[in-house]
Coordinates of C-alpha atoms and ligand atoms in Angstrom, one line a residue:
X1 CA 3.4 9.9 -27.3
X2 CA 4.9 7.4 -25.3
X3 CA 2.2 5.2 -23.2
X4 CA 0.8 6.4 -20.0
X5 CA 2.8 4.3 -16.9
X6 CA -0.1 4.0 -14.5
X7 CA 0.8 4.3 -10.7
X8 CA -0.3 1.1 -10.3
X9 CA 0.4 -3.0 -12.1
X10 CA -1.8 -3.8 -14.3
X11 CA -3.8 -6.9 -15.8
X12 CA -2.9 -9.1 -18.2
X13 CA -3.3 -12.4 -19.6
X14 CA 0.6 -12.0 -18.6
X15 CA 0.1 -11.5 -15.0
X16 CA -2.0 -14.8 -14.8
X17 CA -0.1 -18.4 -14.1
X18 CA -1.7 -21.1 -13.0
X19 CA -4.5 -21.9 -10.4
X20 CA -2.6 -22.7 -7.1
X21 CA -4.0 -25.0 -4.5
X22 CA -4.7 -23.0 -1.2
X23 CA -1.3 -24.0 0.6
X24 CA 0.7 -23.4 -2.4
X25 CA -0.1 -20.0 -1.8
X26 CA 1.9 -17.3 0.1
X27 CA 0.8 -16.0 4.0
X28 CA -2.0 -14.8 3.8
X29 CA -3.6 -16.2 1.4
X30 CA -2.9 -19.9 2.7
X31 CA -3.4 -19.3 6.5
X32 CA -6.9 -21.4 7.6
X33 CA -7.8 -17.8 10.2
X34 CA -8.8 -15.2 7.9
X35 CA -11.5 -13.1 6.8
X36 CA -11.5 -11.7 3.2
X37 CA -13.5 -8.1 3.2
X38 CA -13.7 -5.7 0.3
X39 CA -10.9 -3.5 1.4
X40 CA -8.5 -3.5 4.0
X41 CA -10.2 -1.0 6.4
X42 CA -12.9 -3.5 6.9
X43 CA -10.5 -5.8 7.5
X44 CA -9.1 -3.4 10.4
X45 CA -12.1 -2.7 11.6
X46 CA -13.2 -6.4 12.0
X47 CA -9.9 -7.5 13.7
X48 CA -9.8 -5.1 16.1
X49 CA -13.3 -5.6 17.0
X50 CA -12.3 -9.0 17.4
X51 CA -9.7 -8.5 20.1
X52 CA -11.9 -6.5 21.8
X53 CA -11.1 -3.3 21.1
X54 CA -13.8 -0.2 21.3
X55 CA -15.0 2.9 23.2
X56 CA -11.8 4.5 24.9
X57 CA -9.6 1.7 23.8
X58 CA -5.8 3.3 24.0
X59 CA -3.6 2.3 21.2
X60 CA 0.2 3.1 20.7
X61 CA 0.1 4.1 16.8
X62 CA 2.4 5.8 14.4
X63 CA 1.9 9.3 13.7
X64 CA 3.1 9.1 10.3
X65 CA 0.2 6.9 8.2
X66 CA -2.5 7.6 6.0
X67 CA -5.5 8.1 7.9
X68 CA -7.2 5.1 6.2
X69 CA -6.1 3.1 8.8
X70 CA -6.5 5.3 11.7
X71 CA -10.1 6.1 10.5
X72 CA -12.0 2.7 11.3
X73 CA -10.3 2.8 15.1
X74 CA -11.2 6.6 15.9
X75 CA -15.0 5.2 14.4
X76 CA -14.7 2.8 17.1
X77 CA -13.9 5.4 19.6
X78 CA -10.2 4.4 20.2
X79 CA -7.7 6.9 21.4
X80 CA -4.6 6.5 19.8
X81 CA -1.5 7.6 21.0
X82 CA 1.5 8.3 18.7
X83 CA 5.2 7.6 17.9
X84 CA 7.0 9.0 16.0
X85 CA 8.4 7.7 12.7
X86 CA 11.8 9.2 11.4
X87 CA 12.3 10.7 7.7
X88 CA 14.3 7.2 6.9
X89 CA 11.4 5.8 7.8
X90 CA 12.6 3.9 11.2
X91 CA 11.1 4.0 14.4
X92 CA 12.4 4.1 17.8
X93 CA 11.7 1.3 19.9
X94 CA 12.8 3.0 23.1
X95 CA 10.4 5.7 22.6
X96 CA 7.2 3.6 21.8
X97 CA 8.0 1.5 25.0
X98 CA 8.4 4.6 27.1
X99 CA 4.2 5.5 26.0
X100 CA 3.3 2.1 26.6
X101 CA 1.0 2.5 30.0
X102 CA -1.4 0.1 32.2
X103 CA -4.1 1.8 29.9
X104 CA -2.8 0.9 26.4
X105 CA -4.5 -2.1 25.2
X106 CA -2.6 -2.6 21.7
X107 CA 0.7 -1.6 19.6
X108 CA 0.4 -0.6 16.2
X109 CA 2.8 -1.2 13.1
X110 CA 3.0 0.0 10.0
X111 CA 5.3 -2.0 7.7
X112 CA 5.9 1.3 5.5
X113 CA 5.8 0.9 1.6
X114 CA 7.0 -2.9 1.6
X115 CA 10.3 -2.4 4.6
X116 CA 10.2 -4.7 7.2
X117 CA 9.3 -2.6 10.7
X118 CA 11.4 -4.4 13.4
X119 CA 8.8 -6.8 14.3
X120 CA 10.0 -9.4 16.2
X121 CA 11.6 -7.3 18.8
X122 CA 7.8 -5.3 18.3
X123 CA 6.0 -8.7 19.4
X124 CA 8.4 -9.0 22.4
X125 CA 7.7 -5.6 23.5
X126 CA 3.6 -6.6 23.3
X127 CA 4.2 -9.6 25.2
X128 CA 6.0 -8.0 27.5
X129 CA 3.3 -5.7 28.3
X130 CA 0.8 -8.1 27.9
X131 CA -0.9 -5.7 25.1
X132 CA -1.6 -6.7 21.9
X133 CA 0.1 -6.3 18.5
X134 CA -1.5 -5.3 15.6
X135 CA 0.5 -5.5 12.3
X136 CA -0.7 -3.9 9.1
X137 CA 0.7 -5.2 6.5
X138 CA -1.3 -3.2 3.3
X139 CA 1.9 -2.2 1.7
X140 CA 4.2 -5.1 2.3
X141 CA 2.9 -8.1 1.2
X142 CA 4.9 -10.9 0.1
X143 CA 7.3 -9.2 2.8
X144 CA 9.7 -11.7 5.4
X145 CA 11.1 -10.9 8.6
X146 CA 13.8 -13.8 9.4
X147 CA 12.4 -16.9 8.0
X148 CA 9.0 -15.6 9.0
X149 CA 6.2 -13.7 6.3
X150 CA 5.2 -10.2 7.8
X151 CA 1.6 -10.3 9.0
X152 CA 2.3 -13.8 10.9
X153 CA 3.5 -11.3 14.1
X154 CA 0.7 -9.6 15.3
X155 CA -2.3 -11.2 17.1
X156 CA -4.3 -9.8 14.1
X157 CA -2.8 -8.3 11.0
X158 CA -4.1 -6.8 8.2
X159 CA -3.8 -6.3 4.0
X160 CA -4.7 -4.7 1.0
X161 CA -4.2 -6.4 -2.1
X162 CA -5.1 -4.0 -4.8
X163 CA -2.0 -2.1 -3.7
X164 CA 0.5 -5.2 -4.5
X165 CA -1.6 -7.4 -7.2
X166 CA -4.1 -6.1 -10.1
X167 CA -7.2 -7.1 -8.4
X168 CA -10.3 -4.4 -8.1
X169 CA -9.9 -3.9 -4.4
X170 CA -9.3 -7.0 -1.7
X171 CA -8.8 -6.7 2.0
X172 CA -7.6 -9.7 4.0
X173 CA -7.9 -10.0 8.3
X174 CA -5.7 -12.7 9.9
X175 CA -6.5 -13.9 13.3
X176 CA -3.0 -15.3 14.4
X177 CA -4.3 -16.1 18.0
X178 CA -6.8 -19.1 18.4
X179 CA -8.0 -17.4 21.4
X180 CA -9.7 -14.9 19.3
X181 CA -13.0 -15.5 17.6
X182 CA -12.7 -15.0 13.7
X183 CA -15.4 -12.5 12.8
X184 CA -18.4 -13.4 10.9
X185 CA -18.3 -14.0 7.3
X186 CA -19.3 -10.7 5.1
X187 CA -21.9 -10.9 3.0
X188 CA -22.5 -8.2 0.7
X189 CA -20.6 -7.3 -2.2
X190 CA -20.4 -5.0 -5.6
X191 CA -20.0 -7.2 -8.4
X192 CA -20.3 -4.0 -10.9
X193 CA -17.6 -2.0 -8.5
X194 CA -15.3 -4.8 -8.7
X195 CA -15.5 -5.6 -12.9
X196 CA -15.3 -1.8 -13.7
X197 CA -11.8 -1.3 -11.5
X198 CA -10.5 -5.2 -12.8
X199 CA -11.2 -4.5 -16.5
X200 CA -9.6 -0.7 -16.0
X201 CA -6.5 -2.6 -14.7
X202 CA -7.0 -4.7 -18.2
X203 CA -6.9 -1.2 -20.1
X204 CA -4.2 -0.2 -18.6
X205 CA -2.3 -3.1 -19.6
X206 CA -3.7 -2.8 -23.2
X207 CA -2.6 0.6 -23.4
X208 CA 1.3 0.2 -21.4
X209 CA 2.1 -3.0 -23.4
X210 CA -0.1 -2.9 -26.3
X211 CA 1.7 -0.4 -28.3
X212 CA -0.5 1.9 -30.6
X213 CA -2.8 -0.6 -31.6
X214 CA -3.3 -1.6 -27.6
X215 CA -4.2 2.3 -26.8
X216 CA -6.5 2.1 -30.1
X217 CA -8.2 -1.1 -28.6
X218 CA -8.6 0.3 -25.4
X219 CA -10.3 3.4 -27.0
X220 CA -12.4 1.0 -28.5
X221 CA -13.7 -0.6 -25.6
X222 CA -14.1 2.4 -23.4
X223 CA -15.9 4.5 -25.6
X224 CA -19.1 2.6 -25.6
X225 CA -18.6 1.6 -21.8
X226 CA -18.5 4.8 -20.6
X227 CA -21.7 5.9 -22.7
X228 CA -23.4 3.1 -21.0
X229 CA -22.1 3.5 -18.0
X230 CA -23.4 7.2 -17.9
X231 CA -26.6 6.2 -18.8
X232 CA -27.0 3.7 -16.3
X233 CA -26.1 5.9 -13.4
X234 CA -24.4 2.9 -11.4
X235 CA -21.8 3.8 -9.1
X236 CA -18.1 2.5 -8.7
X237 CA -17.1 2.1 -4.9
X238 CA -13.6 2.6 -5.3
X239 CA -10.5 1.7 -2.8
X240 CA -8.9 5.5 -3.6
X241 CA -10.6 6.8 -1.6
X242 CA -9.3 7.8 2.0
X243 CA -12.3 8.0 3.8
X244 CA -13.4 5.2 5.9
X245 CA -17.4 4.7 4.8
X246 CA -19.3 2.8 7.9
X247 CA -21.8 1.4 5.2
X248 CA -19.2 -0.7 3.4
X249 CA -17.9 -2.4 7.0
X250 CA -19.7 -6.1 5.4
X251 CA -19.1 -5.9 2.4
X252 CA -17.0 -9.1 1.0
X253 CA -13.9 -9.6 -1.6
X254 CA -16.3 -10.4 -4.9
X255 CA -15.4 -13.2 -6.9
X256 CA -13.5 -12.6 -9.6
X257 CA -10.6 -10.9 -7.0
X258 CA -11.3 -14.3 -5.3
X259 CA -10.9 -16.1 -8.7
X260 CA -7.3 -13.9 -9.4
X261 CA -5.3 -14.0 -6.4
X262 CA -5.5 -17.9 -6.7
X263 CA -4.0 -17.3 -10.5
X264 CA -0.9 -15.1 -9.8
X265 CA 2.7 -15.5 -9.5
X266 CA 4.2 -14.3 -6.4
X267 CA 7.8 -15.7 -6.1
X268 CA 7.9 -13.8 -9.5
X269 CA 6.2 -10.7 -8.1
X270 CA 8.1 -10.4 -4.9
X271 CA 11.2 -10.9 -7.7
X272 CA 10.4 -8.5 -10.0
X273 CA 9.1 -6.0 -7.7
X274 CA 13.1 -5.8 -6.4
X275 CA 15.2 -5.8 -9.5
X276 CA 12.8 -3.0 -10.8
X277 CA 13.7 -1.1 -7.5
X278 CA 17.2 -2.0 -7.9
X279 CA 17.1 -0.9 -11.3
X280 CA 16.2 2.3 -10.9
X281 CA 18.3 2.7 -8.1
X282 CA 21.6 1.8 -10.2
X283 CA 20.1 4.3 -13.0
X284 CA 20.0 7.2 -10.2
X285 CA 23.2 6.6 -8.4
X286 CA 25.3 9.9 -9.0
X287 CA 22.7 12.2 -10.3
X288 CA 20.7 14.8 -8.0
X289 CA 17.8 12.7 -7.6
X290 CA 17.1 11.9 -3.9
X291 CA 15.9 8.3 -3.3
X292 CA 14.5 8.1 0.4
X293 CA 16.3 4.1 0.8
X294 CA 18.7 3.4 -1.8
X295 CA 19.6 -0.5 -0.1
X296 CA 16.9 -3.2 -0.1
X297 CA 16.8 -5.0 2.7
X298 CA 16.4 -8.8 2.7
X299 CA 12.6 -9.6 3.2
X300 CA 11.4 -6.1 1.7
X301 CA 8.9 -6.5 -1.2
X302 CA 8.9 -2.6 -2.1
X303 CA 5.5 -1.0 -3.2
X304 CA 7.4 2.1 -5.1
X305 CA 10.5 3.6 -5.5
X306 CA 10.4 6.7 -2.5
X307 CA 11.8 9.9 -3.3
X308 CA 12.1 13.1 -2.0
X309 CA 10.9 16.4 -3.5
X310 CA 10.9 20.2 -2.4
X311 CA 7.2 20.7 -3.8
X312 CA 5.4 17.5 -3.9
X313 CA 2.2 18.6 -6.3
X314 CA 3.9 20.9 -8.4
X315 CA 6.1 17.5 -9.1
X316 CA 3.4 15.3 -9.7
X317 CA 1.6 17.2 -12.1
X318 CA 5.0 17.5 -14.2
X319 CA 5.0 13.8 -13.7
X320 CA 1.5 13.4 -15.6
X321 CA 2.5 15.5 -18.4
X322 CA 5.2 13.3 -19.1
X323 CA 3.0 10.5 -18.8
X324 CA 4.2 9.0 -16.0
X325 CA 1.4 8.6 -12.6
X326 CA 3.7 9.7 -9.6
X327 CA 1.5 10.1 -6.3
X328 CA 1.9 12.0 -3.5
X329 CA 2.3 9.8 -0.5
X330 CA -0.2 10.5 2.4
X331 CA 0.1 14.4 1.5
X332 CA -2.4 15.5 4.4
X333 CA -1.1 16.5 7.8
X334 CA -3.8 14.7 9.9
X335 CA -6.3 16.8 12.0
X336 CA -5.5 14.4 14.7
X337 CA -2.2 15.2 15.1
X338 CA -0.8 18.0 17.1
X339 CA 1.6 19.7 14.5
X340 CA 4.8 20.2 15.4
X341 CA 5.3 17.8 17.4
X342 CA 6.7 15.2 14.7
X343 CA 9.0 17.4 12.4
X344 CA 10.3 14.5 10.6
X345 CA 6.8 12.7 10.3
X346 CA 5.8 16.6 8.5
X347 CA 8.8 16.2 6.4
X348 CA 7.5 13.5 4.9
X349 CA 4.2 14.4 4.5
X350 CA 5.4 17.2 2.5
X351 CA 8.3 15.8 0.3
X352 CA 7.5 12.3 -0.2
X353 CA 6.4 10.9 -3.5
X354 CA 5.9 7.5 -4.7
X355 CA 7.4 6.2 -8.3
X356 CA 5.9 3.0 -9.8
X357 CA 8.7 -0.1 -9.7
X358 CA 5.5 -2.9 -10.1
X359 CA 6.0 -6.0 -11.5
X360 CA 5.0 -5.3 -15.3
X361 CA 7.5 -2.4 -15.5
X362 CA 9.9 -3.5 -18.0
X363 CA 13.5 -2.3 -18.8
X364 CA 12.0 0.7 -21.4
X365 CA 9.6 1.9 -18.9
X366 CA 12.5 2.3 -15.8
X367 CA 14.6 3.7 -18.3
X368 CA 11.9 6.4 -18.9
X369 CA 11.0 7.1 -15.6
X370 CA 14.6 7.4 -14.9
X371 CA 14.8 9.7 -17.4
X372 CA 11.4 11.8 -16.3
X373 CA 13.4 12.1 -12.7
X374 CA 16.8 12.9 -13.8
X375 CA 15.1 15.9 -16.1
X376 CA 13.0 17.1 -13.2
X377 CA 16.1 17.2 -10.2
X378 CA 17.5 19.5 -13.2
X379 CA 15.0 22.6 -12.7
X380 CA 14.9 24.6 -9.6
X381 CA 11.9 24.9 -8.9
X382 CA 11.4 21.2 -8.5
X383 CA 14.9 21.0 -7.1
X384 CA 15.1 17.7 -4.3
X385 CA 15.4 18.3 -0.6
X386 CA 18.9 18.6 -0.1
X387 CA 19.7 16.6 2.9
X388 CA 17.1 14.1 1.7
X389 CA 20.0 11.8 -0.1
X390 CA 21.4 10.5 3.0
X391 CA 17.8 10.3 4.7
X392 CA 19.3 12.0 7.4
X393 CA 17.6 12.0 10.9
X394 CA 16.1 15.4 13.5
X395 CA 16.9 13.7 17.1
Ligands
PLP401 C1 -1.0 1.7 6.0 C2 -2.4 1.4 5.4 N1 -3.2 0.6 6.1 C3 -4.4 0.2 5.7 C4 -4.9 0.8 4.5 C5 -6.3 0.4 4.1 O1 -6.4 -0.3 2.9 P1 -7.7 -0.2 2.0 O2 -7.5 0.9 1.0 O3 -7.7 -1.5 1.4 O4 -8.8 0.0 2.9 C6 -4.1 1.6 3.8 C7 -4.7 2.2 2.5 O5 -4.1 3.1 2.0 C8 -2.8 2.0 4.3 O6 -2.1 2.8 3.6

C-alpha cells in the first residue's frame, strides 16, 4: 500500500533551513504591527475590534467563504452584506461598489485558495468611500500583487499559517494603519494542543517519505502516545474545526510555531508550491478532469489544486481509499445566506474539492494523484461537472 498523502505539508527535519533574522523574513512575519494569536479567527476578531468595528457594524463581505471567518464578526454583532463571487472564482467590482452605502463601515476580501483578489483597485474603492479594507489573507500567504505582498493592502489583514506551513495552528493580525491601536498582547496558550498537532505533522512526514520502515516508526511512536494520551484525558484544541469558540479569543501562537516559522524556507515554498500546481496541471491537460484555474497567475502562491466534481463526498471518500486526503472545500451552504440568490457561489459549494500540491509533494506523489484523478473522471457516477473545464460564468 502506497503511503497515505495527507491533505496537508508535513514536518521534517527537511522542511527546516536555517534561523532567519526577523527582516529576512517574508510580510508578515517581518512587519513591526502585528499580533500573533493561536489561529486566525482570533486574529479577525482582534483586528476588527481594533478598527472599531462592533454592534450593527455593516460590512460588504463575500458570500462565498467558509464561515470561520464570518463567525467572529456576526459574534461581534456585525451585519454583513454580500457579493457575490463567480464559479472562476472572480468578483465583480462594479457590483460590490454598487452595495457600498453611507452605512457600511468596511470591505471584505478573500484572497481565495492562494489567487490574488484585485486588491489594489479593492483599496481605491475603500478610500474612496472612506470605509475600510479588510484583507484576509489565510490561504494566500507568500502571495504578491504588483511588487507588493498580499495582506500589506488592507488597513488590517489577516492569516493562518497552519494552512501554508507545518506548524500546529498560528494566526497572525497586521495593523497596516498607524492610526490604529495594535491590540493587546494574548496571553494564554496550549502548549499540549500545539506539540500533539506539530509532532502529527512529524508522522505524517515519517510515514509519506519514510518508506515502510517510516510507517513502522510512526506506528512505533503512536502506539504508546495514544495509550497515554487516553489515559490522561487532555484535550487537543484543534484549528479543523469551523466553529468560532469565544473562549479561545486570547489565546497566543505557543512557542514552538514561534520557534518554526523563523526556521522555514519560503522563496522555496512559494517555488515549490507552483511547479507542483503546474505539474499536475500539464499531467491533466487533455483528460476529463476539470481543473477550476488551469493558468497561475504571477503572484499566486496556490494552497491546492481546485477541481470540480458532480458529487463532492461520494469523491472524497473514493479519494481516502486510494490513499489520497482530498477535502471538500467549504461544503456547507451558510445559514446566513439567502439561497438562491448566488447560484454560482452554490455551485461551488457543491462541486468544489481541494487536491494537495504542498511543498513536500514530490514527482511520485503528483504522478499518483494524477493518476487517482484521471481513474475517478472515468466512472459516471463521479463524472466532472461538464461545463466546469472552462470555469464558465451565470451573469
Ligand atoms: C478564508 C478564511 N479566513 C479565515 C480563516 C480562519 O483561520 P483559522 O482556522 O486559523 O482560524 C479561515 C479558515 O479556514 C478561512 O478559510
Amino acid at each position: 500500500m502506497p503511503p497515505w498523502i495527507p491533505s496537508y505539508q508535513t514536518l521534517g527535519t527537511r522542511s527546516l533551513w536555517k534561523r532567519q533574522s526577523h527582516s529576512a523574513l517574508p510580510f508578515p512575519l517581518c512587519a513591526e504591527r502585528t499580533r500573533q494569536y493561536y489561529l486566525g479567527r482570533n486574529a479577525l476578531y482582534h483586528g476588527a475590534k481594533a478598527l472599531g468595528l462592533g454592534q450593527g457594524d455593516e460590512i460588504v463581505f463575500p458570500a462565498y467563504h467558509s464561515g470561520t471567518e464570518s463567525a467572529p464578526l456576526l459574534h461581534m454583532g456585525c451585519r454583513l452584506k454580500y457579493y457575490g463571487v463567480r464559479r472562476d472564482l472572480e468578483i465583480d467590482l462594479g457590483e460590490i461598489e454598487s452595495l457600498i452605502t453611507p452605512a457600511t463601515k468596511a470591505l471584505y476580501v478573500i484572497h481565495f485558495f492562494g489567487f490574488p483578489a484585485p486588491i489594489a483597485e479593492l483599496r481605491k474603492m475603500a478610500d474612496r468611500h472612506g470605509i475600510y479594507l479588510i484583507e484576509d489573507v489565510a490561504l494566500s500567504l507568500l502571495g504578491r500583487a504588483g511588487d507588493r505582498p498580499l495582506g500589506s493592502w488592507g488597513d488590517v489583514s489577516i492569516f493562518c499559517l497552519y494552512k501554508s506551513v507545518p506548524t500546529a495552528a498560528g494566526g497572525i493580525l497586521a495593523v497596516n494603519r498607524n492610526d490604529v491601536e495594535l491590540p493587546p498582547l494574548p496571553i494564554r496558550s496550549s502548549f499540549y494542543s500545539e506539540l500533539n498537532l506539530t509532532v502529527k505533522h512529524a508522522l505524517n512526514h515519517l510515514e509519506l517519505h519514510g518508506g515502510r520502515a517510516g510507517l513502522a516508526l510512526r506506528r512505533l511512536i503512536e502506539w504508546p502516545c495514544r495509550a497515554v494520551v487516553r489515559r490522561s484525558k487532555l484535550a487537543v484544541d484543534c484549528p479543523d474545526s469551523l466553529d468560532f469558540d469565544p473562549s479561545l479569543i486570547d489565546w497566543n501562537m505557543g512557542p514552538i510555531t514561534r520557534w518554526l516559522i523563523r526556521r522555514f524556507d519560503y522563496r522555496r515554498i512559494a517555488l515549490r508550491r507552483r511547479e507542483n500546481y503546474q505539474s499536475l496541471v500539464r499531467r491533466l491537460a487533455d483528460t476529463d478532469v476539470a481543473v477550476l484555474r488551469e493558468e497561475l497567475p504571477e503572484g499566486a502562491v496556490p494552497l491546492f489544486l481546485p477541481v470540480l466534481v458532480k458529487d463532492k463526498f461520494p469523491t472524497i471518500e473514493r479519494f481516502h481509499a486510494a490513499g489520497i486526503d482530498a477535502i471538500g472545500v467549504w461544503g456547507i451552504h451558510h445559514p446566513h445566506l439567502p439561497r438562491g440568490e448566488f447560484p454560482d457561489v452554490e455551485f461551488l459549494v457543491d462541486h468544489l474539492i481541494e487536491i494537495p500540491i504542498y511543498q513536500d509533494l514530490t514527482e511520485p506523489h503528483l504522478e499518483r494523484i494524477a493518476a487517482a484523478l484521471v481513474d475517478l473522471a472515468s466512472w459516471p457516477e463521479y463524472k466532472q461537472v461538464p461545463e466546469a473545464r472552462t470555469a464558465s460564468c451565470t451573469a
